[in-house]
Amino acid sequence: MYYEPGKTPHGLPHDPFKSCVIPRPIGWISTVDTQGQDNLAPYSQFQNVTFDPPIVMFSANQTTQGERKDSVRNAEQTGQFVWNMATYALRDAVNISAEELPHGIDEFERAGLEKLPSRLVKPKRVKGSPIQFECEYLNTLRFPGTPPMGTVDVVFGRVVAIHIDDEVINDQGLVDVLKIQPLARMGYYDYTYVDNQFRMVIPGNSKALLAGLEGSPDKAAQATPER
Ligand SMILES: Cc1cc2nc3c(=O)[nH]c(=O)nc-3n(C[C@H](O)[C@H](O)[C@H](O)COP(=O)(O)O)c2cc1C
């Protein structure tokens, strides 16, 4: 099949677009507003964008009422947000925290989640989530789109602190992904989680390239000749 989004019909009962970029990790984003009200919501349009310094982004369409989402407003107004790892075990809480609720309702409480304090930023962390990044807001890219939801705010933040539960670090010092079972979004109302992994290393002997693949600034610095 072939179609041009917004111009020609796809002809399917459901739009296939979101099913084409899968699986998407979930940015389970906690923020706080200027009055101190906690907020939590999942964003599957989420990624790390670089590792040195570590930067992540989440992408928030406008609400069904055509308004900017609370996570965006809070991150911009306070300059901070936290990313929490969403897991299969926490899937119901992730789902509940996505409900479109009036500003000021605490999705932690709504989803029955306990809060943990962060160290460098004000937004709380999700207790039971095995990994969290404390982030300082960098900027927002706003792309206009079709109302009411099409316009999107892509929010970037620098990761300034990382919490990893010791229970999910294996005896080789690696994050134990199979133990965590990270949750991921697919298309439609479908999800998956990581229950298998395999290893591949880029061929050749560029230690710097491999350091980048691993995401290790220290090894990259050692492997890169001084100029
Ligand atoms: C798993 C999951 C992923 C989601 N991903 C996105 C996303 O990438 N972008 C978006 O705008 N909304 C996404 N949503 C919907 C938001 O979570 C929802 O609009 C939420 O109410 C936003 O809350 P906030 O206004 O407190 O930020 C997702 C929902 C779920 C369940």
PDB file of C-alpha atoms and ligand atoms in Angstrom:
ATOM      1  CA  MET A   1       0.000   0.000   0.000  1.00  0.00           C
ATOM      2  CA  TYR A   2       0.988   3.643  -0.354  1.00  0.00           C
ATOM      3  CA  TYR A   3      -0.539   6.853   0.972  1.00  0.00           C
ATOM      4  CA  GLU A   4       0.398  10.464   1.581  1.00  0.00           C
ATOM      5  CA  PRO A   5      -0.584  11.487   5.147  1.00  0.00           C
ATOM      6  CA  GLY A   6      -3.103  14.315   5.158  1.00  0.00           C
ATOM      7  CA  LYS A   7      -3.467  14.126   1.366  1.00  0.00           C
ATOM      8  CA  THR A   8      -4.584  10.654   0.311  1.00  0.00           C
ATOM      9  CA  PRO A   9      -6.520   8.074   2.376  1.00  0.00           C
ATOM     10  CA  HIS A  10      -4.730   5.018   3.795  1.00  0.00           C
ATOM     11  CA  GLY A  11      -7.926   3.028   3.289  1.00  0.00           C
ATOM     12  CA  LEU A  12      -7.462   0.964   6.460  1.00  0.00           C
ATOM     13  CA  PRO A  13      -9.930   0.807   9.373  1.00  0.00           C
ATOM     14  CA  HIS A  14      -7.274   2.274  11.684  1.00  0.00           C
ATOM     15  CA  ASP A  15      -4.462   4.723  10.933  1.00  0.00           C
ATOM     16  CA  PRO A  16      -1.253   2.683  10.673  1.00  0.00           C
ATOM     17  CA  PHE A  17       1.239   5.502  11.367  1.00  0.00           C
ATOM     18  CA  LYS A  18       1.879   4.887  15.058  1.00  0.00           C
ATOM     19  CA  SER A  19       2.299   1.170  14.396  1.00  0.00           C
ATOM     20  CA  CYS A  20       5.231   1.848  12.103  1.00  0.00           C
ATOM     21  CA  VAL A  21       7.652   3.245  14.675  1.00  0.00           C
ATOM     22  CA  ILE A  22       7.701   0.561  17.348  1.00  0.00           C
ATOM     23  CA  PRO A  23       8.362  -0.287  20.067  1.00  0.00           C
ATOM     24  CA  ARG A  24       8.547   3.158  21.659  1.00  0.00           C
ATOM     25  CA  PRO A  25      10.008   3.514  25.148  1.00  0.00           C
ATOM     26  CA  ILE A  26       7.761   5.361  27.550  1.00  0.00           C
ATOM     27  CA  GLY A  27       8.757   8.642  29.098  1.00  0.00           C
ATOM     28  CA  TRP A  28       6.841   8.507  32.349  1.00  0.00           C
ATOM     29  CA  ILE A  29       7.279  12.173  33.186  1.00  0.00           C
ATOM     30  CA  SER A  30       6.809  13.682  36.627  1.00  0.00           C
ATOM     31  CA  THR A  31       6.660  17.427  37.111  1.00  0.00           C
ATOM     32  CA  VAL A  32       5.481  19.916  39.702  1.00  0.00           C
ATOM     33  CA  ASP A  33       3.664  23.175  39.067  1.00  0.00           C
ATOM     34  CA  THR A  34       4.559  26.575  40.510  1.00  0.00           C
ATOM     35  CA  GLN A  35       2.092  25.969  43.381  1.00  0.00           C
ATOM     36  CA  GLY A  36       3.821  22.710  44.344  1.00  0.00           C
ATOM     37  CA  GLN A  37       1.187  20.375  42.826  1.00  0.00           C
ATOM     38  CA  ASP A  38       2.655  17.063  41.609  1.00  0.00           C
ATOM     39  CA  ASN A  39       1.889  15.754  38.113  1.00  0.00           C
ATOM     40  CA  LEU A  40       2.637  12.486  36.309  1.00  0.00           C
ATOM     41  CA  ALA A  41       1.927  11.345  32.729  1.00  0.00           C
ATOM     42  CA  PRO A  42       3.287   8.847  30.176  1.00  0.00           C
ATOM     43  CA  TYR A  43       4.745   9.974  26.834  1.00  0.00           C
ATOM     44  CA  SER A  44       5.690   7.316  24.285  1.00  0.00           C
ATOM     45  CA  GLN A  45       7.025   9.939  21.928  1.00  0.00           C
ATOM     46  CA  PHE A  46      10.129   9.903  24.116  1.00  0.00           C
ATOM     47  CA  GLN A  47      13.830   9.249  23.592  1.00  0.00           C
ATOM     48  CA  ASN A  48      17.346   9.930  24.734  1.00  0.00           C
ATOM     49  CA  VAL A  49      18.895  12.178  22.088  1.00  0.00           C
ATOM     50  CA  THR A  50      22.533  12.100  23.131  1.00  0.00           C
ATOM     51  CA  PHE A  51      24.746  10.838  25.958  1.00  0.00           C
ATOM     52  CA  ASP A  52      27.529  13.369  26.639  1.00  0.00           C
ATOM     53  CA  PRO A  53      25.967  15.272  28.257  1.00  0.00           C
ATOM     54  CA  PRO A  54      22.917  13.029  28.514  1.00  0.00           C
ATOM     55  CA  ILE A  55      19.816  14.698  27.042  1.00  0.00           C
ATOM     56  CA  VAL A  56      16.290  13.297  26.728  1.00  0.00           C
ATOM     57  CA  MET A  57      13.130  14.589  25.102  1.00  0.00           C
ATOM     58  CA  PHE A  58       9.398  13.982  25.274  1.00  0.00           C
ATOM     59  CA  SER A  59       6.892  15.091  22.710  1.00  0.00           C
ATOM     60  CA  ALA A  60       3.472  16.279  23.864  1.00  0.00           C
ATOM     61  CA  ASN A  61       0.591  16.862  21.499  1.00  0.00           C
ATOM     62  CA  GLN A  62      -2.014  19.355  22.671  1.00  0.00           C
ATOM     63  CA  THR A  63      -4.997  18.112  24.696  1.00  0.00           C
ATOM     64  CA  THR A  64      -8.331  17.150  23.167  1.00  0.00           C
ATOM     65  CA  GLN A  65      -9.345  20.750  24.049  1.00  0.00           C
ATOM     66  CA  GLY A  66      -6.432  22.172  22.057  1.00  0.00           C
ATOM     67  CA  GLU A  67      -4.405  23.203  25.116  1.00  0.00           C
ATOM     68  CA  ARG A  68      -0.776  22.598  26.023  1.00  0.00           C
ATOM     69  CA  LYS A  69      -0.334  19.656  28.388  1.00  0.00           C
ATOM     70  CA  ASP A  70       0.459  20.046  32.104  1.00  0.00           C
ATOM     71  CA  SER A  71       3.806  18.225  31.804  1.00  0.00           C
ATOM     72  CA  VAL A  72       4.963  20.800  29.246  1.00  0.00           C
ATOM     73  CA  ARG A  73       3.728  23.826  31.156  1.00  0.00           C
ATOM     74  CA  ASN A  74       5.210  22.587  34.421  1.00  0.00           C
ATOM     75  CA  ALA A  75       8.585  21.727  32.871  1.00  0.00           C
ATOM     76  CA  GLU A  76       8.786  25.148  31.234  1.00  0.00           C
ATOM     77  CA  GLN A  77       7.641  27.101  34.300  1.00  0.00           C
ATOM     78  CA  THR A  78       9.810  25.299  36.853  1.00  0.00           C
ATOM     79  CA  GLY A  79      12.717  24.296  34.594  1.00  0.00           C
ATOM     80  CA  GLN A  80      12.635  20.691  35.792  1.00  0.00           C
ATOM     81  CA  PHE A  81      11.178  17.235  35.129  1.00  0.00           C
ATOM     82  CA  VAL A  82      11.890  13.621  36.048  1.00  0.00           C
ATOM     83  CA  TRP A  83      11.807  10.581  33.788  1.00  0.00           C
ATOM     84  CA  ASN A  84      10.673   7.350  35.444  1.00  0.00           C
ATOM     85  CA  MET A  85      11.163   3.935  33.850  1.00  0.00           C
ATOM     86  CA  ALA A  86       7.796   2.346  33.047  1.00  0.00           C
ATOM     87  CA  THR A  87       7.733  -1.407  33.562  1.00  0.00           C
ATOM     88  CA  TYR A  88       5.373  -4.266  32.847  1.00  0.00           C
ATOM     89  CA  ALA A  89       4.684  -4.549  36.584  1.00  0.00           C
ATOM     90  CA  LEU A  90       3.620  -0.879  36.675  1.00  0.00           C
ATOM     91  CA  ARG A  91       1.560  -0.997  33.459  1.00  0.00           C
ATOM     92  CA  ASP A  92      -1.825  -0.310  35.086  1.00  0.00           C
ATOM     93  CA  ALA A  93      -0.482   2.729  36.942  1.00  0.00           C
ATOM     94  CA  VAL A  94       1.082   4.012  33.713  1.00  0.00           C
ATOM     95  CA  ASN A  95      -2.279   3.724  32.002  1.00  0.00           C
ATOM     96  CA  ILE A  96      -4.232   5.394  34.823  1.00  0.00           C
ATOM     97  CA  SER A  97      -1.757   8.293  34.944  1.00  0.00           C
ATOM     98  CA  ALA A  98      -2.626   9.112  31.305  1.00  0.00           C
ATOM     99  CA  GLU A  99      -6.203  10.087  32.023  1.00  0.00           C
ATOM    100  CA  GLU A 100      -7.007  13.635  30.878  1.00  0.00           C
ATOM    101  CA  LEU A 101      -7.794  15.346  34.162  1.00  0.00           C
ATOM    102  CA  PRO A 102      -8.248  18.987  35.157  1.00  0.00           C
ATOM    103  CA  HIS A 103      -5.047  20.821  36.052  1.00  0.00           C
ATOM    104  CA  GLY A 104      -4.167  20.307  39.701  1.00  0.00           C
ATOM    105  CA  ILE A 105      -5.142  16.641  40.066  1.00  0.00           C
ATOM    106  CA  ASP A 106      -2.284  14.477  41.322  1.00  0.00           C
ATOM    107  CA  GLU A 107      -1.882  11.413  39.070  1.00  0.00           C
ATOM    108  CA  PHE A 108       0.461   9.766  41.597  1.00  0.00           C
ATOM    109  CA  GLU A 109      -2.455   9.557  44.025  1.00  0.00           C
ATOM    110  CA  ARG A 110      -4.940   8.677  41.298  1.00  0.00           C
ATOM    111  CA  ALA A 111      -2.775   5.718  40.226  1.00  0.00           C
ATOM    112  CA  GLY A 112      -2.041   4.602  43.802  1.00  0.00           C
ATOM    113  CA  LEU A 113       1.677   5.350  43.510  1.00  0.00           C
ATOM    114  CA  GLU A 114       4.040   6.354  46.290  1.00  0.00           C
ATOM    115  CA  LYS A 115       6.431   9.266  45.758  1.00  0.00           C
ATOM    116  CA  LEU A 116      10.146   9.434  46.374  1.00  0.00           C
ATOM    117  CA  PRO A 117      11.947  12.781  46.711  1.00  0.00           C
ATOM    118  CA  SER A 118      14.501  13.712  44.076  1.00  0.00           C
ATOM    119  CA  ARG A 119      17.927  15.045  45.026  1.00  0.00           C
ATOM    120  CA  LEU A 120      18.591  17.927  42.630  1.00  0.00           C
ATOM    121  CA  VAL A 121      15.117  18.791  41.337  1.00  0.00           C
ATOM    122  CA  LYS A 122      11.665  19.275  42.879  1.00  0.00           C
ATOM    123  CA  PRO A 123       9.498  16.799  40.876  1.00  0.00           C
ATOM    124  CA  LYS A 124       9.019  13.534  42.762  1.00  0.00           C
ATOM    125  CA  ARG A 125      10.088  10.090  41.558  1.00  0.00           C
ATOM    126  CA  VAL A 126       7.810   7.056  41.219  1.00  0.00           C
ATOM    127  CA  LYS A 127       8.502   4.532  43.974  1.00  0.00           C
ATOM    128  CA  GLY A 128       8.810   1.056  42.466  1.00  0.00           C
ATOM    129  CA  SER A 129      10.135   2.333  39.158  1.00  0.00           C
ATOM    130  CA  PRO A 130      13.664   0.895  38.914  1.00  0.00           C
ATOM    131  CA  ILE A 131      15.343   3.840  37.145  1.00  0.00           C
ATOM    132  CA  GLN A 132      14.775   7.591  37.229  1.00  0.00           C
ATOM    133  CA  PHE A 133      16.509  10.556  35.589  1.00  0.00           C
ATOM    134  CA  GLU A 134      16.365  13.971  37.228  1.00  0.00           C
ATOM    135  CA  CYS A 135      16.310  16.523  34.383  1.00  0.00           C
ATOM    136  CA  GLU A 136      16.840  20.228  33.953  1.00  0.00           C
ATOM    137  CA  TYR A 137      14.670  21.743  31.239  1.00  0.00           C
ATOM    138  CA  LEU A 138      16.594  22.940  28.163  1.00  0.00           C
ATOM    139  CA  ASN A 139      14.073  24.110  25.570  1.00  0.00           C
ATOM    140  CA  THR A 140      10.882  23.356  23.658  1.00  0.00           C
ATOM    141  CA  LEU A 141      10.470  22.906  19.924  1.00  0.00           C
ATOM    142  CA  ARG A 142       6.873  23.657  18.963  1.00  0.00           C
ATOM    143  CA  PHE A 143       5.610  22.281  15.645  1.00  0.00           C
ATOM    144  CA  PRO A 144       2.233  23.564  14.432  1.00  0.00           C
ATOM    145  CA  GLY A 145      -0.252  20.866  13.431  1.00  0.00           C
ATOM    146  CA  THR A 146      -3.919  20.191  12.792  1.00  0.00           C
ATOM    147  CA  PRO A 147      -6.219  21.295  15.667  1.00  0.00           C
ATOM    148  CA  PRO A 148      -7.039  20.378  18.304  1.00  0.00           C
ATOM    149  CA  MET A 149      -4.268  17.857  19.055  1.00  0.00           C
ATOM    150  CA  GLY A 150      -1.864  18.131  16.121  1.00  0.00           C
ATOM    151  CA  THR A 151       0.337  20.930  17.424  1.00  0.00           C
ATOM    152  CA  VAL A 152       3.157  19.395  19.410  1.00  0.00           C
ATOM    153  CA  ASP A 153       5.636  20.569  22.036  1.00  0.00           C
ATOM    154  CA  VAL A 154       8.916  18.650  21.963  1.00  0.00           C
ATOM    155  CA  VAL A 155      10.551  19.227  25.342  1.00  0.00           C
ATOM    156  CA  PHE A 156      14.275  18.662  25.840  1.00  0.00           C
ATOM    157  CA  GLY A 157      16.013  18.245  29.192  1.00  0.00           C
ATOM    158  CA  ARG A 158      19.514  17.580  30.417  1.00  0.00           C
ATOM    159  CA  VAL A 159      19.868  14.590  32.726  1.00  0.00           C
ATOM    160  CA  VAL A 160      21.608  15.877  35.864  1.00  0.00           C
ATOM    161  CA  ALA A 161      21.109  12.884  38.180  1.00  0.00           C
ATOM    162  CA  ILE A 162      20.437   9.185  37.635  1.00  0.00           C
ATOM    163  CA  HIS A 163      18.960   6.714  40.125  1.00  0.00           C
ATOM    164  CA  ILE A 164      19.232   2.989  39.420  1.00  0.00           C
ATOM    165  CA  ASP A 165      17.879   0.445  41.894  1.00  0.00           C
ATOM    166  CA  ASP A 166      20.807  -1.790  42.922  1.00  0.00           C
ATOM    167  CA  GLU A 167      18.456  -4.750  42.552  1.00  0.00           C
ATOM    168  CA  VAL A 168      18.471  -4.311  38.759  1.00  0.00           C
ATOM    169  CA  ILE A 169      22.253  -4.178  38.360  1.00  0.00           C
ATOM    170  CA  ASN A 170      23.563  -7.693  37.708  1.00  0.00           C
ATOM    171  CA  ASP A 171      26.825  -9.217  38.939  1.00  0.00           C
ATOM    172  CA  GLN A 172      28.629  -7.998  35.799  1.00  0.00           C
ATOM    173  CA  GLY A 173      27.620  -4.413  36.559  1.00  0.00           C
ATOM    174  CA  LEU A 174      25.103  -4.271  33.731  1.00  0.00           C
ATOM    175  CA  VAL A 175      21.543  -2.988  33.963  1.00  0.00           C
ATOM    176  CA  ASP A 176      19.444  -6.163  34.046  1.00  0.00           C
ATOM    177  CA  VAL A 177      16.886  -5.365  31.363  1.00  0.00           C
ATOM    178  CA  LEU A 178      15.192  -8.765  31.519  1.00  0.00           C
ATOM    179  CA  LYS A 179      14.598  -8.287  35.239  1.00  0.00           C
ATOM    180  CA  ILE A 180      13.191  -4.784  34.703  1.00  0.00           C
ATOM    181  CA  GLN A 181      10.859  -5.752  31.847  1.00  0.00           C
ATOM    182  CA  PRO A 182      10.613  -2.205  30.415  1.00  0.00           C
ATOM    183  CA  LEU A 183       7.204  -1.356  28.998  1.00  0.00           C
ATOM    184  CA  ALA A 184       6.914  -0.035  25.450  1.00  0.00           C
ATOM    185  CA  ARG A 185       4.133   1.352  23.272  1.00  0.00           C
ATOM    186  CA  MET A 186       3.175  -0.007  19.911  1.00  0.00           C
ATOM    187  CA  GLY A 187       0.301   1.161  17.702  1.00  0.00           C
ATOM    188  CA  TYR A 188      -3.416   1.191  18.435  1.00  0.00           C
ATOM    189  CA  TYR A 189      -3.962   0.214  22.101  1.00  0.00           C
ATOM    190  CA  ASP A 190      -1.120  -2.304  22.013  1.00  0.00           C
ATOM    191  CA  TYR A 191       1.954  -2.602  24.198  1.00  0.00           C
ATOM    192  CA  THR A 192       4.930  -4.866  24.578  1.00  0.00           C
ATOM    193  CA  TYR A 193       7.741  -5.335  27.070  1.00  0.00           C
ATOM    194  CA  VAL A 194      11.332  -6.456  26.776  1.00  0.00           C
ATOM    195  CA  ASP A 195      11.595 -10.188  27.469  1.00  0.00           C
ATOM    196  CA  ASN A 196      14.601 -11.055  25.305  1.00  0.00           C
ATOM    197  CA  GLN A 197      17.888  -9.525  24.190  1.00  0.00           C
ATOM    198  CA  PHE A 198      20.868 -10.343  21.998  1.00  0.00           C
ATOM    199  CA  ARG A 199      24.240  -8.743  21.453  1.00  0.00           C
ATOM    200  CA  MET A 200      25.967  -7.301  18.367  1.00  0.00           C
ATOM    201  CA  VAL A 201      29.177  -5.254  18.237  1.00  0.00           C
ATOM    202  CA  ILE A 202      30.021  -2.948  15.289  1.00  0.00           C
ATOM    203  CA  PRO A 203      32.767  -4.652  13.260  1.00  0.00           C
ATOM    204  CA  GLY A 204      36.224  -3.063  12.938  1.00  0.00           C
ATOM    205  CA  ASN A 205      38.484  -1.834  15.697  1.00  0.00           C
ATOM    206  CA  SER A 206      37.407   1.753  16.346  1.00  0.00           C
ATOM    207  CA  LYS A 207      37.390   1.968  20.130  1.00  0.00           C
ATOM    208  CA  ALA A 208      35.940   5.479  19.951  1.00  0.00           C
ATOM    209  CA  LEU A 209      33.013   4.290  17.820  1.00  0.00           C
ATOM    210  CA  LEU A 210      32.366   1.435  20.221  1.00  0.00           C
ATOM    211  CA  ALA A 211      32.541   3.840  23.167  1.00  0.00           C
ATOM    212  CA  GLY A 212      29.824   5.887  21.467  1.00  0.00           C
ATOM    213  CA  LEU A 213      27.734   2.753  20.912  1.00  0.00           C
ATOM    214  CA  GLU A 214      28.097   1.934  24.596  1.00  0.00           C
ATOM    215  CA  GLY A 215      27.398   5.576  25.490  1.00  0.00           C
ATOM    216  CA  SER A 216      30.549   5.905  27.589  1.00  0.00           C
ATOM    217  CA  PRO A 217      32.127   9.399  27.591  1.00  0.00           C
ATOM    218  CA  ASP A 218      35.120   8.129  29.652  1.00  0.00           C
ATOM    219  CA  LYS A 219      36.012   5.396  27.172  1.00  0.00           C
ATOM    220  CA  ALA A 220      35.409   7.768  24.251  1.00  0.00           C
ATOM    221  CA  ALA A 221      37.850  10.284  25.751  1.00  0.00           C
ATOM    222  CA  GLN A 222      40.511   7.587  26.221  1.00  0.00           C
ATOM    223  CA  ALA A 223      40.036   6.276  22.697  1.00  0.00           C
ATOM    224  CA  THR A 224      40.045   9.645  20.924  1.00  0.00           C
ATOM    225  CA  PRO A 225      43.525  11.019  20.136  1.00  0.00           C
ATOM    226  CA  GLU A 226      44.174  14.576  21.405  1.00  0.00           C
ATOM    227  CA  ARG A 227      44.131  17.259  18.697  1.00  0.00           C
TER     228      ARG A 227
HETATM  229  C1  LIG B   1       1.497   4.732  27.180  1.00  0.00           C
HETATM  230  C2  LIG B   1       1.039   6.105  26.808  1.00  0.00           C
HETATM  231  C3  LIG B   1       1.826   6.915  26.024  1.00  0.00           C
HETATM  232  C4  LIG B   1       1.435   8.214  25.698  1.00  0.00           C
HETATM  233  N1  LIG B   1       2.242   8.970  24.909  1.00  0.00           N
HETATM  234  C5  LIG B   1       1.891  10.243  24.610  1.00  0.00           C
HETATM  235  C6  LIG B   1       2.748  11.029  23.806  1.00  0.00           C
HETATM  236  O1  LIG B   1       3.812  10.604  23.365  1.00  0.00           O
HETATM  237  N2  LIG B   1       2.362  12.302  23.540  1.00  0.00           N
HETATM  238  C7  LIG B   1       1.203  12.823  24.039  1.00  0.00           C
HETATM  239  O2  LIG B   1       0.911  14.000  23.781  1.00  0.00           O
HETATM  240  N3  LIG B   1       0.379  12.088  24.813  1.00  0.00           N
HETATM  241  C8  LIG B   1       0.700  10.820  25.123  1.00  0.00           C
HETATM  242  N4  LIG B   1      -0.117  10.062  25.912  1.00  0.00           N
HETATM  243  C9  LIG B   1      -1.313  10.710  26.522  1.00  0.00           C
HETATM  244  C10 LIG B   1      -0.934  11.542  27.759  1.00  0.00           C
HETATM  245  O3  LIG B   1      -0.340  10.723  28.756  1.00  0.00           O
HETATM  246  C11 LIG B   1      -2.192  12.224  28.331  1.00  0.00           C
HETATM  247  O4  LIG B   1      -2.638  13.211  27.413  1.00  0.00           O
HETATM  248  C12 LIG B   1      -2.007  12.861  29.696  1.00  0.00           C
HETATM  249  O5  LIG B   1      -3.275  13.261  30.183  1.00  0.00           O
HETATM  250  C13 LIG B   1      -1.096  14.088  29.672  1.00  0.00           C
HETATM  251  O6  LIG B   1      -1.002  14.550  31.001  1.00  0.00           O
HETATM  252  P1  LIG B   1      -0.467  15.989  31.414  1.00  0.00           P
HETATM  253  O7  LIG B   1      -1.415  17.023  30.845  1.00  0.00           O
HETATM  254  O8  LIG B   1      -0.512  15.920  32.923  1.00  0.00           O
HETATM  255  O9  LIG B   1       0.920  16.147  30.879  1.00  0.00           O
HETATM  256  C14 LIG B   1       0.201   8.728  26.192  1.00  0.00           C
HETATM  257  C15 LIG B   1      -0.627   7.893  26.966  1.00  0.00           C
HETATM  258  C16 LIG B   1      -0.230   6.596  27.251  1.00  0.00           C
HETATM  259  C17 LIG B   1      -1.130   5.704  28.050  1.00  0.00           C
END
